[in-house]
XYZ file of C-alpha atoms in Angstrom:
626
model
C 111.435 90.905 101.986
C 113.551 87.841 102.034
C 115.853 87.108 104.923
C 117.795 84.544 102.964
C 121.309 85.395 102.023
C 122.038 86.237 98.423
C 124.559 84.016 96.774
C 127.784 85.855 96.060
C 129.491 85.255 92.730
C 133.194 84.670 92.923
C 133.820 86.793 89.830
C 134.332 90.535 89.575
C 130.699 90.755 88.453
C 129.183 89.905 91.811
C 125.635 91.187 92.181
C 125.337 94.380 94.281
C 123.693 93.887 97.664
C 124.034 97.279 99.391
C 120.753 98.363 100.998
C 122.028 101.748 102.205
C 124.416 104.378 100.904
C 125.164 105.698 97.438
C 125.637 102.296 95.791
C 122.235 101.135 96.997
C 120.700 104.008 95.018
C 122.897 103.555 91.944
C 122.074 99.860 91.655
C 118.469 99.900 92.807
C 115.647 98.490 90.708
C 112.958 99.373 93.269
C 110.293 101.434 91.498
C 109.845 103.672 94.540
C 113.526 104.616 94.779
C 113.657 105.194 91.028
C 110.577 107.408 91.344
C 112.288 109.438 94.063
C 115.419 109.802 91.899
C 113.270 111.000 88.993
C 111.603 113.538 91.262
C 114.796 114.877 92.851
C 116.612 115.111 89.505
C 113.657 116.877 87.906
C 113.589 119.400 90.773
C 117.309 120.122 90.222
C 116.593 120.792 86.559
C 113.548 122.844 87.623
C 115.884 125.138 89.561
C 118.256 125.378 86.576
C 115.380 126.122 84.197
C 114.051 128.676 86.689
C 117.423 130.454 86.874
C 117.444 130.601 83.073
C 113.956 132.123 83.151
C 115.017 134.744 85.715
C 117.984 135.761 83.537
C 115.669 136.057 80.533
C 113.257 138.193 82.531
C 116.090 140.401 83.836
C 117.188 140.959 80.242
C 113.653 141.982 79.231
C 112.795 143.973 82.356
C 113.752 147.221 80.649
C 114.072 148.315 77.011
C 117.387 147.608 75.305
C 118.503 145.327 78.140
C 122.213 144.631 78.530
C 122.217 141.718 80.983
C 122.731 139.142 78.223
C 124.208 139.182 74.755
C 122.042 138.013 71.860
C 123.934 134.712 71.731
C 123.574 134.104 75.462
C 119.871 134.945 75.250
C 119.365 132.453 72.407
C 121.068 129.702 74.386
C 119.108 130.462 77.547
C 115.636 130.627 76.016
C 116.335 127.447 74.052
C 117.612 125.550 77.078
C 114.789 126.930 79.246
C 112.230 125.384 76.899
C 114.092 122.085 76.558
C 114.651 121.892 80.305
C 111.093 122.601 81.355
C 109.555 120.200 78.836
C 111.990 117.279 78.674
C 113.855 117.558 81.986
C 111.195 118.850 84.394
C 107.528 118.262 83.526
C 108.003 114.900 81.765
C 110.264 113.409 84.471
C 108.107 114.784 87.293
C 105.222 112.893 85.708
C 107.524 109.868 85.419
C 108.333 110.196 89.129
C 104.661 109.705 89.986
C 104.235 106.971 87.366
C 107.145 105.114 88.937
C 106.314 105.561 92.575
C 102.531 105.561 92.702
C 101.214 103.672 89.685
C 102.346 100.140 90.710
C 101.043 100.662 94.246
C 97.724 102.010 92.987
C 97.436 98.854 90.874
C 98.198 96.620 93.858
C 101.521 95.468 92.353
C 104.908 95.014 93.999
C 106.972 96.568 91.211
C 106.855 97.406 87.512
C 107.015 94.659 84.890
C 110.702 95.207 84.035
C 112.548 96.647 87.061
C 116.003 96.816 85.440
C 114.557 98.502 82.342
C 113.007 101.000 84.723
C 116.439 101.748 86.215
C 117.917 102.082 82.718
C 115.209 104.626 81.833
C 116.215 106.811 84.757
C 119.955 106.631 84.096
C 119.428 107.358 80.382
C 117.301 110.372 81.355
C 120.020 111.624 83.711
C 122.690 110.995 81.060
C 120.663 112.939 78.482
C 120.250 115.864 80.870
C 123.955 115.953 81.776
C 124.859 115.730 78.094
C 122.597 118.681 77.274
C 123.937 120.848 80.107
C 127.579 119.948 79.423
C 127.289 122.180 76.351
C 127.279 125.248 78.622
C 130.896 124.506 79.579
C 131.998 125.223 76.014
C 129.511 128.100 75.625
C 127.763 126.232 72.826
C 124.420 125.223 74.265
C 121.548 124.652 71.818
C 120.467 128.037 70.479
C 117.829 127.408 67.795
C 114.726 127.177 69.997
C 113.312 124.048 71.668
C 111.380 123.425 68.409
C 114.601 123.499 66.320
C 113.024 124.912 63.166
C 114.866 124.091 59.939
C 116.780 125.314 58.036
C 118.065 127.490 60.916
C 118.799 124.435 63.067
C 120.859 122.932 60.221
C 122.841 126.053 59.440
C 123.568 127.444 62.938
C 127.345 127.309 63.581
C 128.918 125.600 66.579
C 127.871 122.400 68.310
C 124.641 123.634 69.926
C 122.045 122.090 67.620
C 124.059 118.870 67.264
C 123.866 118.585 71.057
C 120.140 119.343 70.747
C 119.581 116.440 68.328
C 121.702 113.929 70.215
C 120.413 114.965 73.653
C 116.777 114.607 72.636
C 117.511 111.222 71.047
C 118.968 109.999 74.373
C 116.015 111.406 76.310
C 113.673 109.800 73.771
C 115.269 106.392 74.375
C 114.644 106.855 78.090
C 110.990 107.798 77.643
C 110.230 105.133 75.036
C 111.503 102.183 77.064
C 109.784 103.581 80.157
C 106.502 103.777 78.232
C 106.746 100.135 77.142
C 107.465 99.167 80.749
C 104.507 101.082 82.166
C 102.116 99.802 79.498
C 103.130 96.223 80.255
C 102.735 96.844 83.972
C 99.227 98.267 83.646
C 98.039 95.531 81.311
C 99.530 92.593 83.205
C 100.085 93.462 86.847
C 96.772 94.771 88.129
C 95.602 93.239 91.399
C 92.875 90.579 91.215
C 89.525 92.269 90.745
C 90.971 95.512 89.397
C 89.276 95.657 86.017
C 90.115 98.513 83.693
C 87.084 100.468 84.898
C 88.176 100.062 88.512
C 91.576 101.613 87.877
C 92.179 105.039 89.459
C 91.970 107.908 86.978
C 95.654 108.680 87.523
C 96.516 105.171 86.308
C 94.220 105.647 83.319
C 95.939 108.901 82.387
C 99.301 107.152 82.833
C 98.049 104.491 80.415
C 97.028 107.058 77.786
C 100.297 108.992 78.149
C 102.384 105.857 77.553
C 100.519 105.150 74.303
C 101.155 108.729 73.222
C 104.856 108.369 74.019
C 105.219 105.067 72.178
C 103.695 106.488 68.997
C 104.868 110.128 69.157
C 108.513 109.801 70.112
C 109.556 107.726 67.071
C 108.326 110.551 64.833
C 110.589 113.028 66.626
C 113.440 110.527 66.674
C 113.319 110.171 62.887
C 113.365 113.961 62.501
C 116.269 114.298 64.958
C 118.345 111.693 63.115
C 117.667 113.525 59.843
C 118.740 116.803 61.456
C 121.836 115.106 62.867
C 122.723 113.685 59.439
C 122.231 117.122 57.860
C 124.626 118.681 60.374
C 127.270 115.970 60.545
C 127.157 114.117 57.217
C 125.963 116.864 54.894
C 122.679 115.238 53.884
C 119.927 117.548 52.704
C 116.702 116.574 54.419
C 115.968 120.109 55.600
C 118.836 122.422 54.873
C 119.033 123.595 51.235
C 116.891 124.741 48.322
C 116.245 121.153 47.194
C 114.894 120.046 50.565
C 111.713 120.937 52.402
C 112.086 122.780 55.713
C 108.318 122.487 56.255
C 108.854 118.732 56.570
C 110.665 119.417 59.858
C 107.668 121.368 61.150
C 105.287 118.539 60.223
C 107.480 115.938 61.924
C 108.160 118.102 64.962
C 104.563 119.086 65.610
C 103.248 115.612 64.851
C 105.231 114.799 67.983
C 104.867 118.218 69.585
C 101.125 118.435 69.977
C 100.634 114.966 71.484
C 103.526 116.045 73.702
C 101.282 118.765 75.139
C 98.920 116.032 76.335
C 101.852 113.904 77.502
C 102.641 116.850 79.772
C 99.141 117.751 80.942
C 97.341 114.391 81.286
C 99.368 113.289 84.354
C 98.332 116.502 86.109
C 94.708 115.856 85.106
C 95.014 112.382 86.613
C 96.477 113.729 89.847
C 93.757 116.335 90.234
C 91.124 113.671 89.537
C 92.475 111.736 92.535
C 92.693 114.720 94.868
C 89.300 116.361 94.297
C 87.215 113.367 95.502
C 89.379 112.891 98.613
C 89.134 116.517 99.738
C 85.459 116.815 98.739
C 84.464 113.527 100.405
C 82.636 112.563 97.215
C 83.299 110.118 94.420
C 84.615 111.617 91.212
C 81.612 112.896 89.302
C 81.223 110.879 86.088
C 84.266 108.617 86.423
C 83.644 106.808 83.077
C 83.236 110.125 81.267
C 86.481 111.466 82.733
C 88.285 108.310 81.629
C 86.855 108.345 78.108
C 87.518 112.082 77.807
C 91.163 111.392 78.582
C 91.224 108.682 75.921
C 89.488 111.016 73.460
C 92.056 113.736 74.138
C 94.790 111.183 73.436
C 93.248 110.240 70.083
C 92.278 113.744 69.006
C 95.702 115.083 69.966
C 97.014 113.475 66.791
C 94.743 115.553 64.582
C 95.646 119.118 65.547
C 99.399 119.457 64.880
C 99.033 121.786 61.902
C 97.408 124.506 64.017
C 101.017 125.328 64.927
C 101.586 125.947 61.211
C 98.649 128.091 60.061
C 101.050 130.853 59.018
C 103.294 128.679 56.809
C 100.831 128.608 53.900
C 99.242 125.162 53.967
C 96.188 126.493 52.156
C 92.536 127.074 53.111
C 91.437 123.411 53.095
C 94.153 122.240 55.488
C 93.794 125.309 57.682
C 90.013 124.843 57.908
C 90.318 121.146 58.742
C 92.848 121.732 61.509
C 90.885 124.719 62.821
C 87.856 122.433 63.248
C 89.856 119.649 64.898
C 91.389 122.193 67.283
C 87.911 123.361 68.284
C 86.702 119.762 68.700
C 89.481 118.816 71.111
C 88.205 121.479 73.480
C 85.079 119.331 73.994
C 86.571 116.408 75.994
C 88.792 118.869 77.826
C 85.743 120.938 78.768
C 83.914 117.792 79.839
C 86.694 117.024 82.302
C 86.466 120.520 83.743
C 82.703 120.158 84.233
C 83.279 116.803 85.935
C 85.812 118.314 88.332
C 83.408 121.142 89.164
C 80.626 118.570 89.569
C 82.816 116.687 92.036
C 83.260 119.835 94.103
C 79.581 120.718 93.967
C 77.884 119.902 97.265
C 81.027 118.273 98.645
C 82.427 118.605 102.138
C 85.478 120.493 100.938
C 88.731 120.650 102.905
C 91.031 123.412 101.678
C 94.282 121.612 102.353
C 97.345 122.470 100.252
C 96.855 119.653 97.689
C 93.295 120.900 97.183
C 94.450 124.516 96.745
C 96.929 123.514 94.057
C 94.231 121.418 92.373
C 91.833 124.359 92.315
C 94.658 126.560 91.042
C 95.260 124.021 88.294
C 91.613 124.112 87.199
C 91.409 127.914 87.169
C 94.711 128.489 85.365
C 94.113 125.674 82.899
C 90.713 127.140 81.981
C 92.393 130.463 81.150
C 95.056 128.674 79.099
C 92.430 126.554 77.378
C 90.317 129.575 76.428
C 93.299 131.406 74.921
C 94.089 128.145 73.109
C 90.663 128.111 71.507
C 91.430 131.521 70.017
C 94.321 129.860 68.132
C 91.759 127.760 66.295
C 90.495 130.886 64.540
C 92.922 131.042 61.637
C 92.888 134.831 60.967
C 93.271 135.424 64.703
C 96.154 132.955 64.808
C 97.899 134.852 61.999
C 98.000 137.864 64.301
C 99.173 135.887 67.349
C 101.877 133.792 65.709
C 105.364 134.526 67.053
C 104.081 137.036 69.597
C 104.028 136.897 73.391
C 100.330 135.947 73.245
C 101.485 132.426 72.313
C 103.984 132.454 75.171
C 101.176 133.422 77.546
C 98.946 130.594 76.291
C 101.387 127.752 76.657
C 102.635 128.930 80.038
C 99.036 129.005 81.315
C 98.654 125.421 80.087
C 102.045 123.991 81.006
C 102.864 125.987 84.139
C 99.394 126.943 85.318
C 98.197 123.484 84.367
C 100.983 120.914 84.570
C 103.191 122.482 87.263
C 100.256 123.378 89.553
C 98.893 119.845 89.097
C 102.277 118.271 89.801
C 102.715 120.334 92.971
C 99.234 119.187 94.000
C 100.536 115.642 93.610
C 103.702 116.398 95.564
C 101.719 117.743 98.523
C 99.168 114.917 98.266
C 101.574 111.965 98.090
C 104.493 113.452 100.075
C 103.291 111.856 103.344
C 103.007 108.478 101.629
C 106.545 108.758 100.224
C 108.300 110.195 103.292
C 106.031 109.328 106.214
C 105.939 113.040 107.150
C 103.345 115.730 106.409
C 104.502 118.987 104.866
C 103.643 122.042 106.942
C 100.175 123.310 105.984
C 100.801 127.001 106.685
C 104.011 127.061 104.667
C 102.287 125.061 101.942
C 99.484 127.612 101.690
C 102.046 130.425 101.577
C 103.786 128.548 98.738
C 100.495 128.221 96.858
C 99.445 131.865 97.134
C 102.920 133.165 96.254
C 103.032 130.893 93.226
C 99.513 131.803 92.103
C 100.174 135.533 92.435
C 103.649 135.328 90.896
C 102.406 133.167 88.046
C 99.653 135.604 87.067
C 101.938 138.632 87.470
C 104.426 136.948 85.137
C 102.286 135.492 82.405
C 99.027 137.481 82.276
C 100.909 140.559 80.928
C 102.165 138.405 78.050
C 98.618 138.438 76.630
C 98.714 142.242 76.475
C 102.266 142.383 75.144
C 101.395 139.860 72.445
C 98.291 141.716 71.350
C 100.395 144.893 71.254
C 102.682 143.080 68.814
C 105.740 142.260 70.921
C 107.599 139.489 69.086
C 108.914 136.507 71.006
C 112.514 135.243 70.842
C 114.005 138.745 70.590
C 116.576 139.664 73.213
C 115.862 143.401 73.200
C 112.964 145.707 72.471
C 113.180 149.437 71.755
C 111.925 152.249 73.990
C 108.579 153.947 73.452
C 106.843 150.890 71.981
C 104.567 150.546 74.995
C 106.226 147.310 76.148
C 108.103 148.731 79.159
C 105.538 148.561 81.966
C 104.180 145.061 81.378
C 107.659 143.605 80.898
C 108.688 145.073 84.247
C 105.561 143.635 85.903
C 106.334 140.257 84.384
C 109.894 140.314 85.714
C 108.644 141.145 89.227
C 106.225 138.229 88.951
C 109.036 135.846 87.935
C 110.903 136.648 91.138
C 107.722 136.095 93.166
C 107.522 132.605 91.587
C 111.160 132.050 92.580
C 110.275 133.076 96.145
C 107.405 130.586 96.142
C 109.754 127.757 95.101
C 112.179 128.732 97.872
C 109.215 128.525 100.246
C 108.568 124.963 99.088
C 112.195 123.974 99.688
C 112.021 125.598 103.126
C 108.947 123.454 103.837
C 110.815 120.310 102.792
C 113.825 121.129 104.995
C 111.661 122.204 107.933
C 109.530 119.070 107.979
C 112.253 116.563 107.095
C 113.008 115.799 110.720
C 110.416 117.747 112.672
C 107.402 117.199 110.460
C 104.205 115.633 111.757
C 104.139 111.860 111.304
C 101.660 111.038 108.577
C 100.432 107.528 109.296
C 99.160 105.252 106.566
C 96.066 107.263 105.607
C 96.432 110.952 106.558
C 93.906 112.303 104.015
C 91.181 109.621 104.410
C 92.100 108.357 100.936
C 90.163 106.219 98.516
C 92.776 104.145 96.645
C 95.147 101.297 97.441
C 98.292 103.308 98.211
C 96.657 104.519 101.439
C 96.192 100.955 102.696
C 99.905 100.348 103.277
C 102.409 101.987 105.679
C 104.023 105.367 104.973
C 106.636 105.090 103.563
C 105.766 101.750 101.966
C 107.935 98.691 102.554
C 110.113 97.501 99.664
C 107.548 94.859 98.713
C 104.563 97.283 98.912
C 101.951 94.680 99.872
C 102.517 91.758 102.224
C 99.823 89.981 100.214
C 98.467 91.125 96.890
C 95.116 92.852 97.593
C 91.838 91.761 96.039
C 89.837 94.670 94.620
C 86.046 94.653 94.781
C 85.123 98.143 93.566
C 86.283 101.444 92.180
C 87.720 103.430 95.129
C 88.053 100.090 96.882
C 89.681 101.379 100.066
C 86.897 103.944 100.532
C 84.220 101.259 100.349
C 86.054 99.239 102.966
C 85.945 102.223 105.317
C 82.454 103.631 104.728
C 78.888 102.626 103.934
C 75.838 104.841 103.372
C 72.829 104.956 105.696
C 69.223 105.187 104.463
C 69.532 108.966 103.962
C 72.694 108.540 101.894
C 75.003 109.789 104.648
C 78.430 108.234 105.049
C 78.822 105.942 108.035
C 82.216 104.467 108.997
C 82.337 100.683 108.854
C 82.609 99.342 112.426
C 85.905 97.753 113.370
C 85.862 94.062 112.468
C 82.991 94.403 109.983
C 85.391 94.396 107.043
C 86.749 91.017 107.984
C 83.209 89.772 108.547
C 82.360 90.778 105.000
C 85.184 88.539 103.855
C 87.048 90.985 101.653
C 88.689 93.626 103.663
C 92.214 93.182 104.749
C 94.007 91.190 102.089
C 97.535 92.453 101.748
C 97.243 95.542 103.944
C 100.563 95.885 105.769
C 101.716 92.997 107.876
C 104.931 91.002 107.681
C 106.844 90.224 104.526
C 106.242 86.446 104.561
C 109.616 85.941 102.822
C 108.699 87.918 99.688
C 111.357 87.640 97.007
C 111.974 90.933 95.224
C 114.029 91.605 92.042
C 117.761 91.834 92.714
C 119.841 94.977 92.323
C 122.004 95.354 89.232
C 124.900 97.431 87.894
C 123.932 96.772 84.293
C 121.247 99.459 83.700
C 123.683 102.110 84.940
C 126.552 100.787 82.791
C 124.363 100.538 79.688
C 123.142 104.124 80.156
C 126.623 105.590 80.823
C 127.653 104.810 77.258
C 124.912 106.955 75.704
C 126.256 110.448 76.560
C 129.783 109.234 75.721
C 128.533 108.376 72.230
C 126.960 111.838 72.108
C 130.174 113.658 73.040
C 132.136 111.584 70.525
C 129.809 112.499 67.652
C 129.493 116.156 68.705
C 133.245 116.749 68.760
C 133.908 114.375 65.853
C 136.050 112.185 68.078
C 134.657 108.976 66.687
C 136.939 106.755 68.755
C 135.141 108.188 71.794
C 131.767 107.396 70.239
C 132.940 103.819 69.662
C 134.047 103.579 73.316
C 130.594 104.763 74.415
C 128.926 102.257 72.106
C 131.067 99.444 73.483
C 130.200 100.431 77.068
C 126.481 100.422 76.271
C 126.709 97.119 74.381
C 128.691 95.523 77.222
C 126.096 96.681 79.752
C 123.217 95.343 77.656
C 124.986 92.040 76.956
C 125.806 91.430 80.616
C 122.229 92.461 81.449
C 120.911 89.797 79.066
C 123.005 87.126 80.788
C 122.099 88.250 84.283
C 119.045 86.690 85.953
C 116.464 89.246 87.050
C 116.480 87.750 90.516
C 119.617 86.260 92.035
C 119.383 82.641 93.099
C 118.937 82.255 96.851
C 120.551 79.712 99.104
């Protein structure tokens, strides 16, 4: 990092220079700090979404529950879905994209650091805007899917907030996707060809393409919904319009969204399994191409969410086949992960336990998903708790388990401290048990015919016992999350120091100090192989056994230590900026102005955003040094 002083402007728009304190975080453009902010914010929303889930489960613990009114229940189950999808799983993935992806590529930052900061602040603004609706008791209440014409006709401001909030969150995700795509294409270290990129970076790459192409479809639908509610247009809401159009638009985004949520976890697990099995990933090219295939095929299955709307036998048959086909690359990945474990020297550390939990739970969710491909079977499952069971096994059992695997795996790199292993294992087993107690009974309840999205169920329908079991399981999950927070607090000051490479890692992030310096690499590394760091540490003897490379041999080979730690050599990093924060602040103000029909307020928000963007355009990315 430079030691030169930053020139101070004499105007009121002097560039921020704080390196510590609140302002240093609010004006940062460092990808690692932005990644941490994504992660912390997502965990706050995770707690909020979890509290919503516990209230829902308390309501359904017994027949004819009285904990919530029907209106409160509608708001909570809608916000629970929105929160977990848009404010928890997506941003937790973004946290890892931000923090780890540039380092794994051998880069010092993302391609557009200020755009990266804007993405975070827009995400936070969208989340605050959504949750502000609780203060007027008018949170979105038409389901996270917002089916028309209900979403058009519901009274109050809830579904207007839904449309505007998702538009703001979509802006955040779209610009972030462009940034990450540019980073991966242009900022890889010398020698890091596409087929030498870590699988996590590959899955990041695929996810950004999905975001760039899927989010505009949802954005168009949300603007149409907003116009229907505020201007009286008739895209979805009356007898002359077509409510099924909303379903097509929503699920054309919604099913790729499933892979936007799950592919980061697949990438994380693909990094962890080789490290804790002491083996290379079995079939690396096949895992990569399976991820790409999932990304492509994810566009051809949206109508399996709509078998019951009457699309006709030809469309239903075509989408049934495409739904079965997409199980193939997914199954290939699972076989590759099992092949990686096979014959490996397995260490059952916490990241490995969560990875194995991910595989097991995702298989169950995948198998129940295949049953949706059978159209007559799907007719019976639609709108029952069987569907709820399926997507929780995929998105909680899959994505959340995979993301926690990543948290435990990369925590020492981010903080310099190891999380406590015993507490971590307790967290894993509590979460695994609680998860299955909560969501496995949903399969039974669904097959018994219990409808979803109803706030009460009558006595003597046979739903009592399994609903009670599910509620107990939800509180066990809550206990497991408290255990994780206890682990974080316990190890924050007294945790074991991690060192640069605590897991005997294979990829570039383990070559630099923990936590990494602001500039990541003193010199940009030169990559010579897939799992480059591993090959610098080990060779194989004649019997194929791993032998550590003797000290000094790496340098003798002429390719070992480029860029690993060392001094900063006067590296000039992008300068901090107020402008991304200012530009993002205007977005929720516009939202509140439109929601409450205070258009002067919307104009104020627009002016704030425009002023931030204009000043941003005039501001150099890096302040001139003297």
